[in-house]
Amino acid sequence: MIPPQVQSDERTLVERARSGDQAAFSELVWRHQDAMFTLATRLVGPDLAPDVTQEALLRAWRALPKFRGEARFSTWLHRITVNAAWTQRKRAARHEAVPLIEDTHEDTAPGPEFAGEMVDVRAGLREAIESLSDGQRAVVVLRDVYGWTNQEVADELDITRTTAKVRLHRARMKLREILEEAS
Amino acid sequence: MNIACRLTATIPEDLPGSRFAQLHRSTCLKCQAEEARQRALLRELAALRSEHLVAPPMVHARVMARLGRQDEQARLSRSGWRVVGGSIAATAIGAAAVFGGMARRRARVSG
Ligand SMILES: [Zn+2]
């Protein structure tokens, strides 16, 4: 539960960012980048997650004038992250994984110090999720980890609700298989 | 595992056939145990929601740097249009003045 003061503070920041205030957007990036990075890591793994997070934040900045506040800002950012992850995943699948970062003078490969820190250990489950196919992983992460509805998952991944349900079922079975084999 | 158990395991919830699975499960201890394991998995998955990773610090820096560049490009292209627009307007005004002058001269000659 977000305290009302923080919510109204965030609304002000979003309003300012919508009108082009970069300082306000910078503050919003600080607040939301970890959650977006976490989701991106779950969807595409730690190597592509920094690129996906950056791309999602840039897309958010460009789309901000169209943000009307119907959904919570964090939900809106999550959707953009899923879209960016999907784009990046397709690109990687075509073996055209071009880094989204333009700067070439720096080493853009995420080193271990930037790989993110897990605050808990559920390595087996995380590894099992990573070994799912892209489609199954996306469904299981959005539905079972993030609690989206089947309809929201279907809309976001551009599949039918039935496909989402079938894919979810198969993903869960596969997870159990992997976990049972490992134990 | 008999055929009913296998069917029960393969039918996704809320889809045709799930009523059969439900009925079978209510009488089959093996499938009830399966369901319990499934619930445990769902609890574990939901618990992942509370895990938070820390984004690499360069994400913020790079996003803000790119915004700066994008805005600068947008500003330059806007001012570029203003310059182009300005010169088009100046040309149009000049042309209007020339044609206006010619027309006035022609009018004086013919008048
Ligand atoms: Zn059974």
mmCIF file of C-alpha atoms and ligand atoms in Angstrom:
data_model
loop_
_atom_site.group_PDB
_atom_site.id
_atom_site.type_symbol
_atom_site.label_atom_id
_atom_site.label_comp_id
_atom_site.label_asym_id
_atom_site.label_seq_id
_atom_site.Cartn_x
_atom_site.Cartn_y
_atom_site.Cartn_z
ATOM 1 C CA MET A 1 0.000 0.000 0.000
ATOM 2 C CA ILE A 2 1.479 3.293 -1.101
ATOM 3 C CA PRO A 3 0.966 6.167 1.375
ATOM 4 C CA PRO A 4 -1.350 8.893 -0.088
ATOM 5 C CA GLN A 5 1.358 11.554 0.279
ATOM 6 C CA VAL A 6 3.804 9.548 -1.826
ATOM 7 C CA GLN A 7 1.055 8.935 -4.402
ATOM 8 C CA SER A 8 0.204 12.612 -4.775
ATOM 9 C CA ASP A 9 3.899 13.440 -4.837
ATOM 10 C CA GLU A 10 4.266 10.928 -7.674
ATOM 11 C CA ARG A 11 1.307 12.426 -9.528
ATOM 12 C CA THR A 12 3.009 15.817 -9.379
ATOM 13 C CA LEU A 13 6.248 14.339 -10.661
ATOM 14 C CA VAL A 14 4.422 12.578 -13.506
ATOM 15 C CA GLU A 15 2.620 15.810 -14.421
ATOM 16 C CA ARG A 16 5.898 17.733 -14.465
ATOM 17 C CA ALA A 17 7.615 15.005 -16.497
ATOM 18 C CA ARG A 18 4.715 14.971 -18.952
ATOM 19 C CA SER A 19 5.331 18.619 -19.665
ATOM 20 C CA GLY A 20 9.004 17.881 -20.409
ATOM 21 C CA ASP A 21 10.619 18.392 -16.996
ATOM 22 C CA GLN A 22 13.669 16.108 -17.101
ATOM 23 C CA ALA A 23 14.485 16.571 -13.411
ATOM 24 C CA ALA A 24 11.050 15.195 -12.522
ATOM 25 C CA PHE A 25 11.546 12.272 -14.898
ATOM 26 C CA SER A 26 14.971 11.621 -13.400
ATOM 27 C CA GLU A 27 13.357 11.244 -9.971
ATOM 28 C CA LEU A 28 10.752 8.872 -11.432
ATOM 29 C CA VAL A 29 13.537 6.799 -13.008
ATOM 30 C CA TRP A 30 15.245 6.490 -9.600
ATOM 31 C CA ARG A 31 11.993 5.346 -8.067
ATOM 32 C CA HIS A 32 10.982 2.775 -10.667
ATOM 33 C CA GLN A 33 14.121 1.489 -12.367
ATOM 34 C CA ASP A 34 14.731 -1.335 -9.872
ATOM 35 C CA ALA A 35 11.215 -2.724 -10.255
ATOM 36 C CA MET A 36 11.493 -2.482 -14.040
ATOM 37 C CA PHE A 37 14.923 -4.088 -13.977
ATOM 38 C CA THR A 38 13.611 -6.919 -11.790
ATOM 39 C CA LEU A 39 10.759 -7.597 -14.209
ATOM 40 C CA ALA A 40 13.105 -7.373 -17.193
ATOM 41 C CA THR A 41 15.503 -9.850 -15.564
ATOM 42 C CA ARG A 42 12.661 -12.298 -15.019
ATOM 43 C CA LEU A 43 11.559 -11.957 -18.643
ATOM 44 C CA VAL A 44 14.852 -11.911 -20.545
ATOM 45 C CA GLY A 45 17.549 -12.853 -18.031
ATOM 46 C CA PRO A 46 20.285 -10.731 -16.460
ATOM 47 C CA ASP A 47 22.337 -10.140 -19.624
ATOM 48 C CA LEU A 48 19.656 -8.356 -21.611
ATOM 49 C CA ALA A 49 17.834 -6.802 -18.641
ATOM 50 C CA PRO A 50 19.867 -3.532 -18.452
ATOM 51 C CA ASP A 51 19.225 -2.826 -22.159
ATOM 52 C CA VAL A 52 15.556 -3.663 -21.807
ATOM 53 C CA THR A 53 15.199 -1.406 -18.763
ATOM 54 C CA GLN A 54 16.888 1.498 -20.568
ATOM 55 C CA GLU A 55 14.807 1.026 -23.679
ATOM 56 C CA ALA A 56 11.630 0.838 -21.603
ATOM 57 C CA LEU A 57 12.499 4.064 -19.756
ATOM 58 C CA LEU A 58 13.217 5.881 -23.014
ATOM 59 C CA ARG A 59 9.936 4.623 -24.475
ATOM 60 C CA ALA A 60 8.176 5.811 -21.322
ATOM 61 C CA TRP A 61 9.646 9.316 -21.710
ATOM 62 C CA ARG A 62 8.484 9.482 -25.322
ATOM 63 C CA ALA A 63 5.030 8.122 -24.465
ATOM 64 C CA LEU A 64 4.533 10.267 -21.342
ATOM 65 C CA PRO A 65 2.477 12.971 -23.078
ATOM 66 C CA LYS A 66 -0.047 10.215 -23.872
ATOM 67 C CA PHE A 67 -0.154 8.898 -20.294
ATOM 68 C CA ARG A 68 -3.583 9.873 -18.974
ATOM 69 C CA GLY A 69 -3.325 8.217 -15.566
ATOM 70 C CA GLU A 70 -6.020 5.581 -16.164
ATOM 71 C CA ALA A 71 -3.611 2.937 -14.854
ATOM 72 C CA ARG A 72 -1.135 3.409 -12.027
ATOM 73 C CA PHE A 73 2.151 4.825 -13.265
ATOM 74 C CA SER A 74 4.040 1.715 -12.085
ATOM 75 C CA THR A 75 1.599 -0.575 -13.944
ATOM 76 C CA TRP A 76 2.039 1.532 -17.074
ATOM 77 C CA LEU A 77 5.835 1.233 -16.772
ATOM 78 C CA HIS A 78 5.539 -2.536 -16.301
ATOM 79 C CA ARG A 79 3.583 -2.814 -19.540
ATOM 80 C CA ILE A 80 6.204 -0.822 -21.390
ATOM 81 C CA THR A 81 8.897 -3.080 -19.889
ATOM 82 C CA VAL A 82 7.076 -6.194 -21.117
ATOM 83 C CA ASN A 83 6.872 -4.660 -24.604
ATOM 84 C CA ALA A 84 10.534 -3.688 -24.625
ATOM 85 C CA ALA A 85 11.480 -7.165 -23.378
ATOM 86 C CA TRP A 86 9.447 -8.754 -26.117
ATOM 87 C CA THR A 87 11.077 -6.610 -28.795
ATOM 88 C CA GLN A 88 14.543 -7.335 -27.445
ATOM 89 C CA ARG A 89 13.821 -11.036 -27.190
ATOM 90 C CA LYS A 90 12.650 -11.194 -30.818
ATOM 91 C CA ARG A 91 15.760 -9.310 -31.872
ATOM 92 C CA ALA A 92 17.979 -11.716 -29.901
ATOM 93 C CA ALA A 93 16.130 -14.694 -31.357
ATOM 94 C CA ARG A 94 16.957 -13.440 -34.837
ATOM 95 C CA HIS A 95 20.628 -13.327 -33.762
ATOM 96 C CA GLU A 96 20.615 -9.592 -34.214
ATOM 97 C CA ALA A 97 21.053 -8.706 -30.578
ATOM 98 C CA VAL A 98 22.264 -5.171 -31.143
ATOM 99 C CA PRO A 99 22.939 -3.413 -27.837
ATOM 100 C CA LEU A 100 20.510 -0.557 -27.343
ATOM 101 C CA ILE A 101 23.246 1.522 -25.796
ATOM 102 C CA GLU A 102 24.831 3.827 -28.331
ATOM 103 C CA ASP A 103 28.034 4.652 -26.472
ATOM 104 C CA THR A 104 30.860 2.536 -27.792
ATOM 105 C CA HIS A 105 33.692 3.988 -25.740
ATOM 106 C CA GLU A 106 32.533 2.157 -22.652
ATOM 107 C CA ASP A 107 32.286 -1.538 -21.976
ATOM 108 C CA THR A 108 28.542 -2.051 -22.156
ATOM 109 C CA ALA A 109 28.515 -5.693 -21.128
ATOM 110 C CA PRO A 110 26.971 -5.919 -17.677
ATOM 111 C CA GLY A 111 29.729 -7.092 -15.363
ATOM 112 C CA PRO A 112 29.090 -9.050 -12.202
ATOM 113 C CA GLU A 113 29.023 -5.867 -10.133
ATOM 114 C CA PHE A 114 26.009 -4.685 -12.146
ATOM 115 C CA ALA A 115 24.239 -7.993 -12.456
ATOM 116 C CA GLY A 116 21.822 -7.079 -9.691
ATOM 117 C CA GLU A 117 21.578 -8.499 -6.220
ATOM 118 C CA MET A 118 19.047 -11.024 -5.146
ATOM 119 C CA VAL A 119 17.768 -10.444 -1.664
ATOM 120 C CA ASP A 120 16.610 -14.010 -1.316
ATOM 121 C CA VAL A 121 17.663 -17.445 -2.472
ATOM 122 C CA ARG A 122 15.241 -19.335 -4.645
ATOM 123 C CA ALA A 123 17.879 -20.308 -7.132
ATOM 124 C CA GLY A 124 16.226 -23.544 -8.213
ATOM 125 C CA LEU A 125 12.944 -21.916 -9.119
ATOM 126 C CA ARG A 126 14.628 -18.980 -10.828
ATOM 127 C CA GLU A 127 16.785 -21.318 -12.885
ATOM 128 C CA ALA A 128 13.745 -23.389 -13.790
ATOM 129 C CA ILE A 129 11.930 -20.239 -14.959
ATOM 130 C CA GLU A 130 14.945 -19.240 -17.038
ATOM 131 C CA SER A 131 14.940 -22.604 -18.770
ATOM 132 C CA LEU A 132 11.348 -22.189 -20.021
ATOM 133 C CA SER A 133 10.695 -21.051 -23.582
ATOM 134 C CA ASP A 134 10.257 -17.269 -24.027
ATOM 135 C CA GLY A 135 6.499 -17.555 -24.419
ATOM 136 C CA GLN A 136 6.020 -19.819 -21.416
ATOM 137 C CA ARG A 137 8.319 -17.706 -19.251
ATOM 138 C CA ALA A 138 6.478 -14.507 -20.086
ATOM 139 C CA VAL A 139 3.115 -16.018 -19.198
ATOM 140 C CA VAL A 140 4.241 -17.606 -15.941
ATOM 141 C CA VAL A 141 6.109 -14.477 -14.808
ATOM 142 C CA LEU A 142 3.245 -12.095 -15.537
ATOM 143 C CA ARG A 143 0.482 -14.370 -14.260
ATOM 144 C CA ASP A 144 2.019 -16.257 -11.348
ATOM 145 C CA VAL A 145 4.740 -13.914 -10.154
ATOM 146 C CA TYR A 146 3.136 -10.529 -10.894
ATOM 147 C CA GLY A 147 -0.486 -11.578 -10.531
ATOM 148 C CA TRP A 148 -1.787 -10.255 -13.849
ATOM 149 C CA THR A 149 -5.093 -11.681 -15.063
ATOM 150 C CA ASN A 150 -5.208 -14.082 -18.022
ATOM 151 C CA GLN A 151 -6.830 -11.323 -20.050
ATOM 152 C CA GLU A 152 -4.102 -8.793 -19.220
ATOM 153 C CA VAL A 153 -1.432 -11.345 -20.139
ATOM 154 C CA ALA A 154 -3.208 -12.179 -23.397
ATOM 155 C CA ASP A 155 -3.609 -8.503 -24.331
ATOM 156 C CA GLU A 156 -0.025 -7.647 -23.547
ATOM 157 C CA LEU A 157 1.491 -10.611 -25.375
ATOM 158 C CA ASP A 158 -0.964 -10.333 -28.254
ATOM 159 C CA ILE A 159 -2.280 -13.880 -27.866
ATOM 160 C CA THR A 160 -5.760 -15.221 -27.132
ATOM 161 C CA ARG A 161 -6.935 -15.837 -23.590
ATOM 162 C CA THR A 162 -7.154 -19.562 -24.317
ATOM 163 C CA THR A 163 -3.578 -19.615 -25.610
ATOM 164 C CA ALA A 164 -2.482 -17.788 -22.461
ATOM 165 C CA LYS A 165 -4.206 -20.380 -20.268
ATOM 166 C CA VAL A 166 -2.844 -23.359 -22.178
ATOM 167 C CA ARG A 167 0.648 -21.889 -22.202
ATOM 168 C CA LEU A 168 0.432 -21.169 -18.470
ATOM 169 C CA HIS A 169 -0.663 -24.715 -17.737
ATOM 170 C CA ARG A 170 2.196 -26.165 -19.769
ATOM 171 C CA ALA A 171 4.680 -23.779 -18.179
ATOM 172 C CA ARG A 172 3.590 -24.821 -14.684
ATOM 173 C CA MET A 173 3.843 -28.512 -15.583
ATOM 174 C CA LYS A 174 7.271 -27.947 -17.063
ATOM 175 C CA LEU A 175 8.408 -26.058 -13.945
ATOM 176 C CA ARG A 176 7.293 -28.875 -11.706
ATOM 177 C CA GLU A 177 9.020 -31.401 -13.924
ATOM 178 C CA ILE A 178 12.282 -29.457 -13.757
ATOM 179 C CA LEU A 179 12.029 -28.913 -9.999
ATOM 180 C CA GLU A 180 11.150 -32.555 -9.325
ATOM 181 C CA GLU A 181 14.043 -33.730 -11.463
ATOM 182 C CA ALA A 182 16.403 -31.440 -9.592
ATOM 183 C CA SER A 183 15.259 -32.528 -6.139
ATOM 184 C CA MET B 1 -0.990 -43.115 -13.404
ATOM 185 C CA ASN B 2 -4.389 -44.043 -14.906
ATOM 186 C CA ILE B 3 -6.030 -42.245 -17.809
ATOM 187 C CA ALA B 4 -8.343 -40.155 -15.586
ATOM 188 C CA CYS B 5 -5.405 -38.904 -13.524
ATOM 189 C CA ARG B 6 -3.453 -38.113 -16.674
ATOM 190 C CA LEU B 7 -6.375 -36.192 -18.161
ATOM 191 C CA THR B 8 -6.858 -34.298 -14.915
ATOM 192 C CA ALA B 9 -3.210 -33.264 -14.971
ATOM 193 C CA THR B 10 -3.335 -32.027 -18.561
ATOM 194 C CA ILE B 11 -6.558 -30.004 -18.527
ATOM 195 C CA PRO B 12 -5.900 -26.288 -17.901
ATOM 196 C CA GLU B 13 -8.212 -24.651 -15.368
ATOM 197 C CA ASP B 14 -11.321 -22.839 -16.679
ATOM 198 C CA LEU B 15 -11.168 -24.638 -20.004
ATOM 199 C CA PRO B 16 -13.561 -27.320 -21.335
ATOM 200 C CA GLY B 17 -12.953 -30.496 -19.391
ATOM 201 C CA SER B 18 -11.939 -28.765 -16.194
ATOM 202 C CA ARG B 19 -15.261 -29.801 -14.629
ATOM 203 C CA PHE B 20 -14.283 -33.416 -15.236
ATOM 204 C CA ALA B 21 -10.890 -32.778 -13.658
ATOM 205 C CA GLN B 22 -12.536 -31.187 -10.644
ATOM 206 C CA LEU B 23 -14.884 -34.126 -10.134
ATOM 207 C CA HIS B 24 -12.100 -36.654 -10.529
ATOM 208 C CA ARG B 25 -9.843 -34.776 -8.143
ATOM 209 C CA SER B 26 -12.511 -34.758 -5.461
ATOM 210 C CA THR B 27 -12.307 -38.565 -5.303
ATOM 211 C CA CYS B 28 -8.655 -39.243 -6.185
ATOM 212 C CA LEU B 29 -6.033 -38.953 -3.470
ATOM 213 C CA LYS B 30 -3.201 -39.056 -5.990
ATOM 214 C CA CYS B 31 -4.588 -36.050 -7.852
ATOM 215 C CA GLN B 32 -5.250 -34.225 -4.603
ATOM 216 C CA ALA B 33 -1.581 -34.669 -3.712
ATOM 217 C CA GLU B 34 -0.689 -33.370 -7.199
ATOM 218 C CA GLU B 35 -2.887 -30.333 -6.600
ATOM 219 C CA ALA B 36 -1.187 -29.679 -3.277
ATOM 220 C CA ARG B 37 2.201 -29.718 -5.001
ATOM 221 C CA GLN B 38 0.829 -27.353 -7.644
ATOM 222 C CA ARG B 39 -0.335 -24.951 -4.914
ATOM 223 C CA ALA B 40 3.084 -25.064 -3.305
ATOM 224 C CA LEU B 41 4.651 -24.117 -6.630
ATOM 225 C CA LEU B 42 2.213 -21.212 -7.033
ATOM 226 C CA ARG B 43 3.061 -19.968 -3.545
ATOM 227 C CA GLU B 44 6.763 -20.092 -4.378
ATOM 228 C CA LEU B 45 6.191 -18.226 -7.635
ATOM 229 C CA ALA B 46 4.102 -15.554 -5.933
ATOM 230 C CA ALA B 47 6.834 -15.150 -3.327
ATOM 231 C CA LEU B 48 9.269 -14.180 -6.103
ATOM 232 C CA ARG B 49 7.216 -10.985 -6.446
ATOM 233 C CA SER B 50 8.760 -9.661 -3.253
ATOM 234 C CA GLU B 51 12.296 -10.091 -4.538
ATOM 235 C CA HIS B 52 13.906 -6.914 -5.745
ATOM 236 C CA LEU B 53 16.960 -6.582 -7.899
ATOM 237 C CA VAL B 54 19.001 -3.426 -8.016
ATOM 238 C CA ALA B 55 19.309 -1.881 -11.462
ATOM 239 C CA PRO B 56 22.868 -1.156 -12.600
ATOM 240 C CA PRO B 57 23.655 2.495 -11.758
ATOM 241 C CA MET B 58 24.529 3.186 -15.388
ATOM 242 C CA VAL B 59 20.886 2.667 -16.394
ATOM 243 C CA HIS B 60 19.822 5.975 -14.864
ATOM 244 C CA ALA B 61 22.869 7.841 -16.153
ATOM 245 C CA ARG B 62 22.473 6.554 -19.697
ATOM 246 C CA VAL B 63 18.758 7.152 -19.871
ATOM 247 C CA MET B 64 19.186 10.757 -18.748
ATOM 248 C CA ALA B 65 22.109 11.267 -21.158
ATOM 249 C CA ARG B 66 20.013 9.936 -24.039
ATOM 250 C CA LEU B 67 17.119 12.218 -23.058
ATOM 251 C CA GLY B 68 19.475 15.177 -23.122
ATOM 252 C CA ARG B 69 20.636 14.232 -26.610
ATOM 253 C CA GLN B 70 17.101 13.553 -27.859
ATOM 254 C CA ASP B 71 15.873 16.899 -26.569
ATOM 255 C CA GLU B 72 18.845 18.695 -28.048
ATOM 256 C CA GLN B 73 18.167 17.024 -31.412
ATOM 257 C CA ALA B 74 14.488 17.914 -31.180
ATOM 258 C CA ARG B 75 15.395 21.522 -30.269
ATOM 259 C CA LEU B 76 17.879 21.740 -33.150
ATOM 260 C CA SER B 77 15.432 20.275 -35.620
ATOM 261 C CA ARG B 78 12.736 22.689 -34.378
ATOM 262 C CA SER B 79 15.080 25.662 -34.676
ATOM 263 C CA GLY B 80 16.200 24.259 -38.044
ATOM 264 C CA TRP B 81 12.600 24.372 -39.177
ATOM 265 C CA ARG B 82 12.291 27.890 -37.827
ATOM 266 C CA VAL B 83 15.344 28.938 -39.862
ATOM 267 C CA VAL B 84 14.023 27.155 -42.942
ATOM 268 C CA GLY B 85 10.558 28.488 -42.250
ATOM 269 C CA GLY B 86 12.000 31.950 -41.720
ATOM 270 C CA SER B 87 13.910 31.903 -44.995
ATOM 271 C CA ILE B 88 10.865 30.590 -46.839
ATOM 272 C CA ALA B 89 8.825 33.433 -45.324
ATOM 273 C CA ALA B 90 11.536 35.972 -46.192
ATOM 274 C CA THR B 91 11.692 34.633 -49.743
ATOM 275 C CA ALA B 92 7.922 34.819 -50.014
ATOM 276 C CA ILE B 93 7.891 38.385 -48.690
ATOM 277 C CA GLY B 94 10.716 39.310 -51.080
ATOM 278 C CA ALA B 95 8.942 37.672 -53.991
ATOM 279 C CA ALA B 96 5.700 39.408 -53.072
ATOM 280 C CA ALA B 97 7.525 42.741 -52.937
ATOM 281 C CA VAL B 98 9.157 42.141 -56.339
ATOM 282 C CA PHE B 99 5.933 40.993 -57.957
ATOM 283 C CA GLY B 100 4.035 43.771 -56.222
ATOM 284 C CA GLY B 101 6.570 46.305 -57.528
ATOM 285 C CA MET B 102 6.387 44.852 -61.027
ATOM 286 C CA ALA B 103 2.620 44.940 -60.930
ATOM 287 C CA ARG B 104 2.632 48.544 -59.718
ATOM 288 C CA ARG B 105 5.158 49.521 -62.439
ATOM 289 C CA ARG B 106 3.046 47.714 -65.062
ATOM 290 C CA ALA B 107 -0.033 49.539 -63.789
ATOM 291 C CA ARG B 108 1.784 52.922 -63.970
ATOM 292 C CA VAL B 109 3.026 52.121 -67.537
ATOM 293 C CA SER B 110 -0.364 51.036 -68.767
ATOM 294 C CA GLY B 111 -2.131 53.847 -66.867
HETATM 295 ZN ZN ZN C 1 -6.388 -39.103 -10.143
#
